[in-house]
PDB file of C-alpha atoms and ligand atoms in Angstrom:
ATOM      1  CA  MET A1312     -49.890 -22.976   9.552  1.00  0.00           C
ATOM      2  CA  ASP A1313     -52.343 -25.115   7.697  1.00  0.00           C
ATOM      3  CA  ARG A1314     -50.321 -28.266   7.975  1.00  0.00           C
ATOM      4  CA  THR A1315     -53.088 -30.677   8.846  1.00  0.00           C
ATOM      5  CA  ILE A1316     -54.753 -32.911   6.370  1.00  0.00           C
ATOM      6  CA  THR A1317     -58.290 -32.836   7.638  1.00  0.00           C
ATOM      7  CA  THR A1318     -60.630 -35.598   6.659  1.00  0.00           C
ATOM      8  CA  GLN A1319     -63.782 -33.567   7.289  1.00  0.00           C
ATOM      9  CA  LYS A1320     -64.979 -30.097   6.406  1.00  0.00           C
ATOM     10  CA  VAL A1321     -64.254 -27.382   8.949  1.00  0.00           C
ATOM     11  CA  PHE A1322     -66.605 -24.405   9.167  1.00  0.00           C
ATOM     12  CA  GLY A1323     -65.694 -20.992  10.525  1.00  0.00           C
ATOM     13  CA  ARG A1324     -62.636 -18.791  10.477  1.00  0.00           C
ATOM     14  CA  ARG A1325     -59.185 -20.320  10.370  1.00  0.00           C
ATOM     15  CA  LYS A1326     -57.246 -17.071  10.247  1.00  0.00           C
ATOM     16  CA  GLY A1327     -57.639 -13.626  11.856  1.00  0.00           C
ATOM     17  CA  LYS A1328     -55.305 -10.660  11.974  1.00  0.00           C
ATOM     18  CA  PRO A1329     -51.713 -11.279  10.816  1.00  0.00           C
ATOM     19  CA  LEU A1330     -49.513 -13.033  13.354  1.00  0.00           C
ATOM     20  CA  SER A1331     -46.711 -11.093  15.014  1.00  0.00           C
ATOM     21  CA  ASN A1332     -43.165 -12.053  14.071  1.00  0.00           C
ATOM     22  CA  ARG A1333     -42.727 -13.733  17.439  1.00  0.00           C
ATOM     23  CA  GLN A1334     -45.890 -15.788  16.962  1.00  0.00           C
ATOM     24  CA  LYS A1335     -44.798 -16.806  13.473  1.00  0.00           C
ATOM     25  CA  GLU A1336     -41.402 -17.845  14.782  1.00  0.00           C
ATOM     26  CA  ASN A1337     -42.959 -19.819  17.637  1.00  0.00           C
ATOM     27  CA  ILE A1338     -45.192 -21.693  15.217  1.00  0.00           C
ATOM     28  CA  GLN A1339     -42.232 -22.400  12.978  1.00  0.00           C
ATOM     29  CA  ARG A1340     -39.993 -23.596  15.766  1.00  0.00           C
ATOM     30  CA  TYR A1341     -42.258 -25.070  18.416  1.00  0.00           C
ATOM     31  CA  LEU A1342     -45.536 -26.266  16.891  1.00  0.00           C
ATOM     32  CA  SER A1343     -44.137 -29.726  16.215  1.00  0.00           C
ATOM     33  CA  LYS A1344     -42.773 -29.962  19.778  1.00  0.00           C
ATOM     34  CA  TYR A1345     -46.190 -29.238  21.316  1.00  0.00           C
ATOM     35  CA  SER A1346     -48.181 -31.113  18.742  1.00  0.00           C
ATOM     36  CA  ILE A1347     -50.145 -34.258  19.551  1.00  0.00           C
ATOM     37  CA  PHE A1348     -49.447 -35.788  16.152  1.00  0.00           C
ATOM     38  CA  ASN A1349     -46.017 -36.114  14.559  1.00  0.00           C
ATOM     39  CA  LEU A1350     -45.007 -33.788  11.768  1.00  0.00           C
ATOM     40  CA  GLN A1351     -44.188 -35.777   8.646  1.00  0.00           C
ATOM     41  CA  THR A1352     -42.101 -34.958   5.591  1.00  0.00           C
ATOM     42  CA  GLY A1353     -44.114 -32.660   3.406  1.00  0.00           C
ATOM     43  CA  GLY A1354     -45.198 -30.632   6.432  1.00  0.00           C
ATOM     44  CA  SER A1355     -48.505 -32.234   7.447  1.00  0.00           C
ATOM     45  CA  PHE A1356     -49.319 -33.947  10.715  1.00  0.00           C
ATOM     46  CA  LYS A1357     -49.629 -37.704  10.687  1.00  0.00           C
ATOM     47  CA  LEU A1358     -53.032 -38.640  12.036  1.00  0.00           C
ATOM     48  CA  GLU A1359     -52.774 -41.928  13.905  1.00  0.00           C
ATOM     49  CA  LYS A1360     -54.252 -43.582  16.982  1.00  0.00           C
ATOM     50  CA  ILE A1361     -52.859 -42.022  20.114  1.00  0.00           C
ATOM     51  CA  ASP A1362     -52.735 -43.008  23.748  1.00  0.00           C
ATOM     52  CA  PRO A1363     -52.235 -40.067  26.133  1.00  0.00           C
ATOM     53  CA  THR A1364     -50.172 -42.247  28.475  1.00  0.00           C
ATOM     54  CA  ASP A1365     -47.547 -42.450  25.706  1.00  0.00           C
ATOM     55  CA  LEU A1366     -47.635 -38.692  25.165  1.00  0.00           C
ATOM     56  CA  PHE A1367     -47.108 -37.498  28.739  1.00  0.00           C
ATOM     57  CA  ASN A1368     -44.384 -38.960  30.923  1.00  0.00           C
ATOM     58  CA  ASN A1369     -45.658 -40.366  34.220  1.00  0.00           C
ATOM     59  CA  LEU A1370     -49.080 -38.734  34.055  1.00  0.00           C
ATOM     60  CA  LYS A1371     -52.231 -40.749  34.625  1.00  0.00           C
ATOM     61  CA  ASP A1372     -55.065 -38.256  34.294  1.00  0.00           C
ATOM     62  CA  PHE A1373     -55.956 -36.531  31.043  1.00  0.00           C
ATOM     63  CA  GLU A1374     -58.380 -33.866  29.891  1.00  0.00           C
ATOM     64  CA  LEU A1375     -59.261 -32.471  26.488  1.00  0.00           C
ATOM     65  CA  GLU A1376     -60.532 -29.067  25.414  1.00  0.00           C
ATOM     66  CA  ILE A1377     -62.296 -28.857  22.066  1.00  0.00           C
ATOM     67  CA  GLY A1378     -62.147 -25.437  20.360  1.00  0.00           C
ATOM     68  CA  PHE A1379     -59.865 -23.721  22.896  1.00  0.00           C
ATOM     69  CA  GLY A1380     -60.137 -20.326  21.146  1.00  0.00           C
ATOM     70  CA  MET A1381     -57.302 -18.132  22.438  1.00  0.00           C
ATOM     71  CA  GLY A1382     -56.278 -20.935  24.801  1.00  0.00           C
ATOM     72  CA  HIS A1383     -56.794 -19.085  28.053  1.00  0.00           C
ATOM     73  CA  PHE A1384     -58.726 -21.816  29.870  1.00  0.00           C
ATOM     74  CA  LEU A1385     -56.404 -24.616  28.752  1.00  0.00           C
ATOM     75  CA  PHE A1386     -53.276 -22.678  29.678  1.00  0.00           C
ATOM     76  CA  GLN A1387     -54.578 -21.767  33.144  1.00  0.00           C
ATOM     77  CA  LYS A1388     -55.755 -25.338  33.770  1.00  0.00           C
ATOM     78  CA  ALA A1389     -52.366 -26.764  32.742  1.00  0.00           C
ATOM     79  CA  LEU A1390     -50.603 -24.277  35.036  1.00  0.00           C
ATOM     80  CA  ALA A1391     -52.944 -25.040  37.938  1.00  0.00           C
ATOM     81  CA  GLN A1392     -52.854 -28.832  37.562  1.00  0.00           C
ATOM     82  CA  PRO A1393     -49.325 -29.935  36.619  1.00  0.00           C
ATOM     83  CA  ASN A1394     -50.206 -33.573  37.313  1.00  0.00           C
ATOM     84  CA  VAL A1395     -52.863 -33.680  34.627  1.00  0.00           C
ATOM     85  CA  GLY A1396     -52.030 -34.013  30.924  1.00  0.00           C
ATOM     86  CA  PHE A1397     -54.048 -31.541  28.835  1.00  0.00           C
ATOM     87  CA  LEU A1398     -54.881 -31.995  25.173  1.00  0.00           C
ATOM     88  CA  GLY A1399     -56.323 -29.126  23.183  1.00  0.00           C
ATOM     89  CA  CYS A1400     -57.654 -28.672  19.723  1.00  0.00           C
ATOM     90  CA  GLU A1401     -58.323 -25.530  17.698  1.00  0.00           C
ATOM     91  CA  VAL A1402     -58.532 -24.636  14.005  1.00  0.00           C
ATOM     92  CA  PHE A1403     -58.084 -20.873  14.448  1.00  0.00           C
ATOM     93  CA  GLU A1404     -54.449 -20.042  13.709  1.00  0.00           C
ATOM     94  CA  ASN A1405     -54.305 -16.956  15.929  1.00  0.00           C
ATOM     95  CA  GLY A1406     -55.590 -18.962  18.901  1.00  0.00           C
ATOM     96  CA  VAL A1407     -53.012 -21.691  18.334  1.00  0.00           C
ATOM     97  CA  ALA A1408     -50.247 -19.077  18.064  1.00  0.00           C
ATOM     98  CA  SER A1409     -51.393 -17.335  21.223  1.00  0.00           C
ATOM     99  CA  LEU A1410     -51.497 -20.532  23.298  1.00  0.00           C
ATOM    100  CA  LEU A1411     -48.224 -21.818  21.887  1.00  0.00           C
ATOM    101  CA  THR A1412     -46.439 -18.602  22.845  1.00  0.00           C
ATOM    102  CA  LYS A1413     -47.614 -18.850  26.465  1.00  0.00           C
ATOM    103  CA  VAL A1414     -46.918 -22.576  26.770  1.00  0.00           C
ATOM    104  CA  LYS A1415     -43.422 -22.126  25.404  1.00  0.00           C
ATOM    105  CA  GLU A1416     -42.660 -19.189  27.690  1.00  0.00           C
ATOM    106  CA  LYS A1417     -43.653 -21.212  30.773  1.00  0.00           C
ATOM    107  CA  ASN A1418     -42.084 -24.354  29.342  1.00  0.00           C
ATOM    108  CA  LEU A1419     -45.185 -26.345  30.290  1.00  0.00           C
ATOM    109  CA  LYS A1420     -44.747 -30.074  29.947  1.00  0.00           C
ATOM    110  CA  ASN A1421     -48.353 -31.120  30.468  1.00  0.00           C
ATOM    111  CA  ILE A1422     -50.037 -29.607  27.437  1.00  0.00           C
ATOM    112  CA  LEU A1423     -50.173 -30.747  23.809  1.00  0.00           C
ATOM    113  CA  ILE A1424     -52.294 -29.446  20.975  1.00  0.00           C
ATOM    114  CA  HIS A1425     -53.788 -30.422  17.654  1.00  0.00           C
ATOM    115  CA  PRO A1426     -53.911 -27.328  15.401  1.00  0.00           C
ATOM    116  CA  GLY A1427     -56.724 -28.753  13.303  1.00  0.00           C
ATOM    117  CA  ASN A1428     -60.130 -30.355  13.222  1.00  0.00           C
ATOM    118  CA  CYS A1429     -61.315 -31.812  16.519  1.00  0.00           C
ATOM    119  CA  ILE A1430     -63.040 -34.650  14.667  1.00  0.00           C
ATOM    120  CA  ASP A1431     -59.673 -35.913  13.445  1.00  0.00           C
ATOM    121  CA  LEU A1432     -58.426 -35.857  17.009  1.00  0.00           C
ATOM    122  CA  LEU A1433     -61.500 -37.554  18.468  1.00  0.00           C
ATOM    123  CA  ASP A1434     -61.352 -40.246  15.774  1.00  0.00           C
ATOM    124  CA  ASN A1435     -57.872 -41.113  16.998  1.00  0.00           C
ATOM    125  CA  LEU A1436     -58.566 -40.898  20.712  1.00  0.00           C
ATOM    126  CA  GLY A1437     -60.909 -43.878  21.124  1.00  0.00           C
ATOM    127  CA  ASN A1438     -60.221 -45.622  24.414  1.00  0.00           C
ATOM    128  CA  ALA A1439     -58.072 -42.728  25.625  1.00  0.00           C
ATOM    129  CA  LYS A1440     -59.814 -42.869  29.014  1.00  0.00           C
ATOM    130  CA  LEU A1441     -60.013 -39.109  29.434  1.00  0.00           C
ATOM    131  CA  ASN A1442     -61.240 -37.733  32.757  1.00  0.00           C
ATOM    132  CA  ALA A1443     -62.902 -34.741  31.159  1.00  0.00           C
ATOM    133  CA  ILE A1444     -63.766 -33.091  27.870  1.00  0.00           C
ATOM    134  CA  HIS A1445     -64.392 -29.325  27.937  1.00  0.00           C
ATOM    135  CA  ILE A1446     -66.399 -27.592  25.240  1.00  0.00           C
ATOM    136  CA  LEU A1447     -66.740 -23.963  26.181  1.00  0.00           C
ATOM    137  CA  PHE A1448     -68.975 -21.800  24.029  1.00  0.00           C
ATOM    138  CA  PRO A1449     -68.935 -23.925  20.874  1.00  0.00           C
ATOM    139  CA  ASP A1450     -69.876 -22.056  17.681  1.00  0.00           C
ATOM    140  CA  PRO A1451     -73.676 -21.689  17.862  1.00  0.00           C
ATOM    141  CA  TRP A1452     -74.378 -21.323  14.132  1.00  0.00           C
ATOM    142  CA  PRO A1453     -77.606 -19.435  14.877  1.00  0.00           C
ATOM    143  CA  LYS A1454     -79.226 -19.595  11.434  1.00  0.00           C
ATOM    144  CA  ASN A1455     -81.513 -22.622  11.002  1.00  0.00           C
ATOM    145  CA  LYS A1456     -79.844 -23.617   7.762  1.00  0.00           C
ATOM    146  CA  HIS A1457     -76.464 -23.737   9.576  1.00  0.00           C
ATOM    147  CA  HIS A1458     -77.579 -25.825  12.561  1.00  0.00           C
ATOM    148  CA  LYS A1459     -76.139 -28.907  10.903  1.00  0.00           C
ATOM    149  CA  ARG A1460     -72.674 -27.384  11.363  1.00  0.00           C
ATOM    150  CA  ARG A1461     -72.979 -27.516  15.146  1.00  0.00           C
ATOM    151  CA  PHE A1462     -70.533 -29.739  16.977  1.00  0.00           C
ATOM    152  CA  PHE A1463     -72.860 -31.249  19.550  1.00  0.00           C
ATOM    153  CA  THR A1464     -74.463 -33.967  17.389  1.00  0.00           C
ATOM    154  CA  PRO A1465     -75.326 -37.584  18.325  1.00  0.00           C
ATOM    155  CA  GLU A1466     -72.430 -38.742  16.140  1.00  0.00           C
ATOM    156  CA  ASN A1467     -69.909 -36.527  17.948  1.00  0.00           C
ATOM    157  CA  ILE A1468     -71.328 -37.494  21.341  1.00  0.00           C
ATOM    158  CA  ASP A1469     -70.515 -41.105  20.401  1.00  0.00           C
ATOM    159  CA  LYS A1470     -66.953 -40.098  19.588  1.00  0.00           C
ATOM    160  CA  MET A1471     -66.586 -38.293  22.925  1.00  0.00           C
ATOM    161  CA  CYS A1472     -68.071 -41.255  24.755  1.00  0.00           C
ATOM    162  CA  PHE A1473     -65.393 -43.572  23.296  1.00  0.00           C
ATOM    163  CA  ALA A1474     -62.637 -41.196  24.431  1.00  0.00           C
ATOM    164  CA  LEU A1475     -63.932 -40.730  28.000  1.00  0.00           C
ATOM    165  CA  LYS A1476     -63.234 -43.090  30.843  1.00  0.00           C
ATOM    166  CA  MET A1477     -66.108 -44.447  32.900  1.00  0.00           C
ATOM    167  CA  GLY A1478     -67.026 -41.727  35.376  1.00  0.00           C
ATOM    168  CA  GLY A1479     -65.452 -39.068  33.153  1.00  0.00           C
ATOM    169  CA  SER A1480     -67.463 -35.969  32.272  1.00  0.00           C
ATOM    170  CA  ILE A1481     -68.231 -33.636  29.405  1.00  0.00           C
ATOM    171  CA  PHE A1482     -68.310 -30.022  30.599  1.00  0.00           C
ATOM    172  CA  VAL A1483     -70.223 -27.721  28.261  1.00  0.00           C
ATOM    173  CA  ALA A1484     -71.044 -24.032  28.431  1.00  0.00           C
ATOM    174  CA  THR A1485     -73.140 -22.019  26.021  1.00  0.00           C
ATOM    175  CA  ASP A1486     -74.978 -18.714  26.154  1.00  0.00           C
ATOM    176  CA  ILE A1487     -77.386 -19.770  23.414  1.00  0.00           C
ATOM    177  CA  GLU A1488     -80.490 -21.094  25.149  1.00  0.00           C
ATOM    178  CA  GLU A1489     -81.760 -22.973  22.135  1.00  0.00           C
ATOM    179  CA  TYR A1490     -78.394 -24.709  21.562  1.00  0.00           C
ATOM    180  CA  ALA A1491     -78.362 -25.736  25.225  1.00  0.00           C
ATOM    181  CA  SER A1492     -81.814 -27.301  24.769  1.00  0.00           C
ATOM    182  CA  GLN A1493     -80.563 -29.195  21.726  1.00  0.00           C
ATOM    183  CA  MET A1494     -77.599 -30.533  23.717  1.00  0.00           C
ATOM    184  CA  ILE A1495     -79.839 -31.673  26.549  1.00  0.00           C
ATOM    185  CA  ARG A1496     -82.230 -33.328  24.074  1.00  0.00           C
ATOM    186  CA  ASN A1497     -79.340 -35.172  22.439  1.00  0.00           C
ATOM    187  CA  MET A1498     -78.076 -36.391  25.803  1.00  0.00           C
ATOM    188  CA  LYS A1499     -81.411 -37.257  27.362  1.00  0.00           C
ATOM    189  CA  TYR A1500     -82.062 -40.459  25.496  1.00  0.00           C
ATOM    190  CA  ARG A1501     -78.590 -41.814  26.224  1.00  0.00           C
ATOM    191  CA  ARG A1502     -78.351 -44.373  28.968  1.00  0.00           C
ATOM    192  CA  ASP A1503     -74.577 -44.099  29.090  1.00  0.00           C
ATOM    193  CA  PHE A1504     -74.638 -40.504  30.354  1.00  0.00           C
ATOM    194  CA  GLU A1505     -76.336 -38.778  33.246  1.00  0.00           C
ATOM    195  CA  GLU A1506     -76.725 -35.033  33.543  1.00  0.00           C
ATOM    196  CA  LYS A1507     -75.149 -33.896  36.766  1.00  0.00           C
ATOM    197  CA  LYS A1508     -77.382 -31.435  38.463  1.00  0.00           C
ATOM    198  CA  MET A1509     -74.751 -28.926  39.420  1.00  0.00           C
ATOM    199  CA  LEU A1510     -75.195 -25.413  40.526  1.00  0.00           C
ATOM    200  CA  VAL A1511     -73.598 -22.852  38.242  1.00  0.00           C
ATOM    201  CA  ARG A1512     -71.360 -22.033  41.194  1.00  0.00           C
ATOM    202  CA  GLU A1513     -70.005 -25.605  41.261  1.00  0.00           C
ATOM    203  CA  PHE A1514     -69.267 -25.655  37.546  1.00  0.00           C
ATOM    204  CA  LYS A1515     -67.686 -22.256  37.748  1.00  0.00           C
ATOM    205  CA  PHE A1516     -65.645 -23.065  40.804  1.00  0.00           C
ATOM    206  CA  PRO A1517     -62.935 -24.792  38.769  1.00  0.00           C
ATOM    207  CA  LEU A1518     -63.377 -22.197  36.028  1.00  0.00           C
ATOM    208  CA  GLY A1519     -63.597 -19.139  38.251  1.00  0.00           C
ATOM    209  CA  ASN A1520     -62.471 -15.791  36.924  1.00  0.00           C
ATOM    210  CA  GLN A1521     -58.957 -17.052  36.507  1.00  0.00           C
ATOM    211  CA  PHE A1522     -60.173 -19.434  33.808  1.00  0.00           C
ATOM    212  CA  GLN A1523     -62.685 -17.173  32.113  1.00  0.00           C
ATOM    213  CA  THR A1524     -62.660 -17.551  28.345  1.00  0.00           C
ATOM    214  CA  LYS A1525     -63.049 -14.791  25.779  1.00  0.00           C
ATOM    215  CA  PHE A1526     -66.542 -15.946  24.824  1.00  0.00           C
ATOM    216  CA  GLU A1527     -67.672 -16.282  28.426  1.00  0.00           C
ATOM    217  CA  ARG A1528     -66.586 -12.682  29.024  1.00  0.00           C
ATOM    218  CA  LYS A1529     -68.442 -11.610  25.875  1.00  0.00           C
ATOM    219  CA  ALA A1530     -71.610 -13.386  27.035  1.00  0.00           C
ATOM    220  CA  TYR A1531     -71.662 -11.589  30.397  1.00  0.00           C
ATOM    221  CA  ALA A1532     -70.852  -8.269  28.702  1.00  0.00           C
ATOM    222  CA  LEU A1533     -74.021  -8.780  26.633  1.00  0.00           C
ATOM    223  CA  ASP A1534     -76.030  -9.689  29.760  1.00  0.00           C
ATOM    224  CA  ARG A1535     -76.453 -13.253  28.559  1.00  0.00           C
ATOM    225  CA  ILE A1536     -76.162 -15.715  31.419  1.00  0.00           C
ATOM    226  CA  PRO A1537     -74.513 -18.860  30.075  1.00  0.00           C
ATOM    227  CA  LYS A1538     -75.859 -22.310  30.774  1.00  0.00           C
ATOM    228  CA  TYR A1539     -73.295 -24.694  32.252  1.00  0.00           C
ATOM    229  CA  MET A1540     -73.864 -28.431  31.878  1.00  0.00           C
ATOM    230  CA  VAL A1541     -72.033 -31.536  32.995  1.00  0.00           C
ATOM    231  CA  PHE A1542     -72.729 -34.972  31.525  1.00  0.00           C
ATOM    232  CA  ARG A1543     -71.091 -37.893  33.295  1.00  0.00           C
ATOM    233  CA  ARG A1544     -70.386 -41.163  31.555  1.00  0.00           C
ATOM    234  CA  VAL A1545     -71.960 -43.871  33.678  1.00  0.00           C
ATOM    235  CA  ALA A1546     -72.159 -46.880  31.334  1.00  0.00           C
ATOM    236  CA  ASP A1547     -70.840 -48.304  28.071  1.00  0.00           C
ATOM    237  CA  GLY A1548     -72.151 -46.569  24.948  1.00  0.00           C
TER     238      GLY A1548
HETATM  239  C1  SAM B1033     -67.131 -19.498  19.847  1.00  0.00           C
HETATM  240  S1  SAM B1033     -65.465 -19.984  19.882  1.00  0.00           S
HETATM  241  C2  SAM B1033     -65.150 -20.324  21.616  1.00  0.00           C
HETATM  242  C3  SAM B1033     -63.686 -20.314  21.938  1.00  0.00           C
HETATM  243  C4  SAM B1033     -63.343 -20.538  23.422  1.00  0.00           C
HETATM  244  N1  SAM B1033     -63.726 -21.863  23.849  1.00  0.00           N
HETATM  245  C5  SAM B1033     -63.975 -19.495  24.301  1.00  0.00           C
HETATM  246  O1  SAM B1033     -64.868 -19.833  25.107  1.00  0.00           O
HETATM  247  O2  SAM B1033     -63.553 -18.332  24.203  1.00  0.00           O
HETATM  248  C6  SAM B1033     -65.496 -21.622  19.211  1.00  0.00           C
HETATM  249  C7  SAM B1033     -64.123 -22.126  18.824  1.00  0.00           C
HETATM  250  O3  SAM B1033     -64.212 -23.454  18.318  1.00  0.00           O
HETATM  251  C8  SAM B1033     -63.286 -23.571  17.245  1.00  0.00           C
HETATM  252  N2  SAM B1033     -63.703 -24.664  16.361  1.00  0.00           N
HETATM  253  C9  SAM B1033     -64.810 -24.696  15.594  1.00  0.00           C
HETATM  254  N3  SAM B1033     -64.879 -25.850  14.899  1.00  0.00           N
HETATM  255  C10 SAM B1033     -63.765 -26.558  15.257  1.00  0.00           C
HETATM  256  C11 SAM B1033     -63.266 -27.837  14.868  1.00  0.00           C
HETATM  257  N4  SAM B1033     -63.912 -28.584  13.991  1.00  0.00           N
HETATM  258  N5  SAM B1033     -62.114 -28.267  15.443  1.00  0.00           N
HETATM  259  C12 SAM B1033     -61.456 -27.486  16.335  1.00  0.00           C
HETATM  260  N6  SAM B1033     -61.876 -26.274  16.736  1.00  0.00           N
HETATM  261  C13 SAM B1033     -63.022 -25.818  16.194  1.00  0.00           C
HETATM  262  C14 SAM B1033     -63.358 -22.221  16.552  1.00  0.00           C
HETATM  263  O4  SAM B1033     -62.228 -21.970  15.745  1.00  0.00           O
HETATM  264  C15 SAM B1033     -63.489 -21.280  17.732  1.00  0.00           C
HETATM  265  O5  SAM B1033     -62.242 -20.810  18.182  1.00  0.00           O
END
């Protein structure tokens, strides 16, 4: 599937167990249909500035999920909110195949994906005026020497800020206490974001069990209570 020319290094697994024949066929036949970027001759996706209003007919509200894993949350959200256009991004082939199969079966019209590096997507989403960005259980890279691989850096917060509309929010969940502290530290000095003091119940209301992701389930199975955070964009960056 590796048809994206990524401009930045991607860490972590890109492939898992072999895809089923049906998944392979779906990728072959439908990935370009559900892809945010156009497939160009030679088989790679053409990275270019995109405006979600051009991607989704008649929709006005847009949300993005970064690192959708097996795609469960994004799929359920797109089913539950047909009037919102959902963008998703994931480098793990098996996750892309799994989501694509479900989206195709339901013939969903309000979901598009980038099967590649989220940085490439964010770099082309500036001014997209997204209502929300969801980052659920981003890779924690627990070893000190790997912390620099983490997604939630000041540089990436800038990129998300450019893509969010005023009043839009970043929803983050992690079960790694120390990563949560790092996120809060990185957001604290920013005057363009405020942390919304929400009860876990409020964050989870839209997630609920229906939207539970694989890594959220894993966290609870290990008795780790995730931290849920919402940062609302309240000013220009
Ligand atoms: C710990 S998993 C969480 C998956 C899912 N959100 C969940 O809660 O089950 C983190 C996901 O982020 C994806 N990921 C990591 N770096 C990425 C990148 N640069 N661009 C897109 N996805 C990325 C990984 O492939 C992985 O599926």
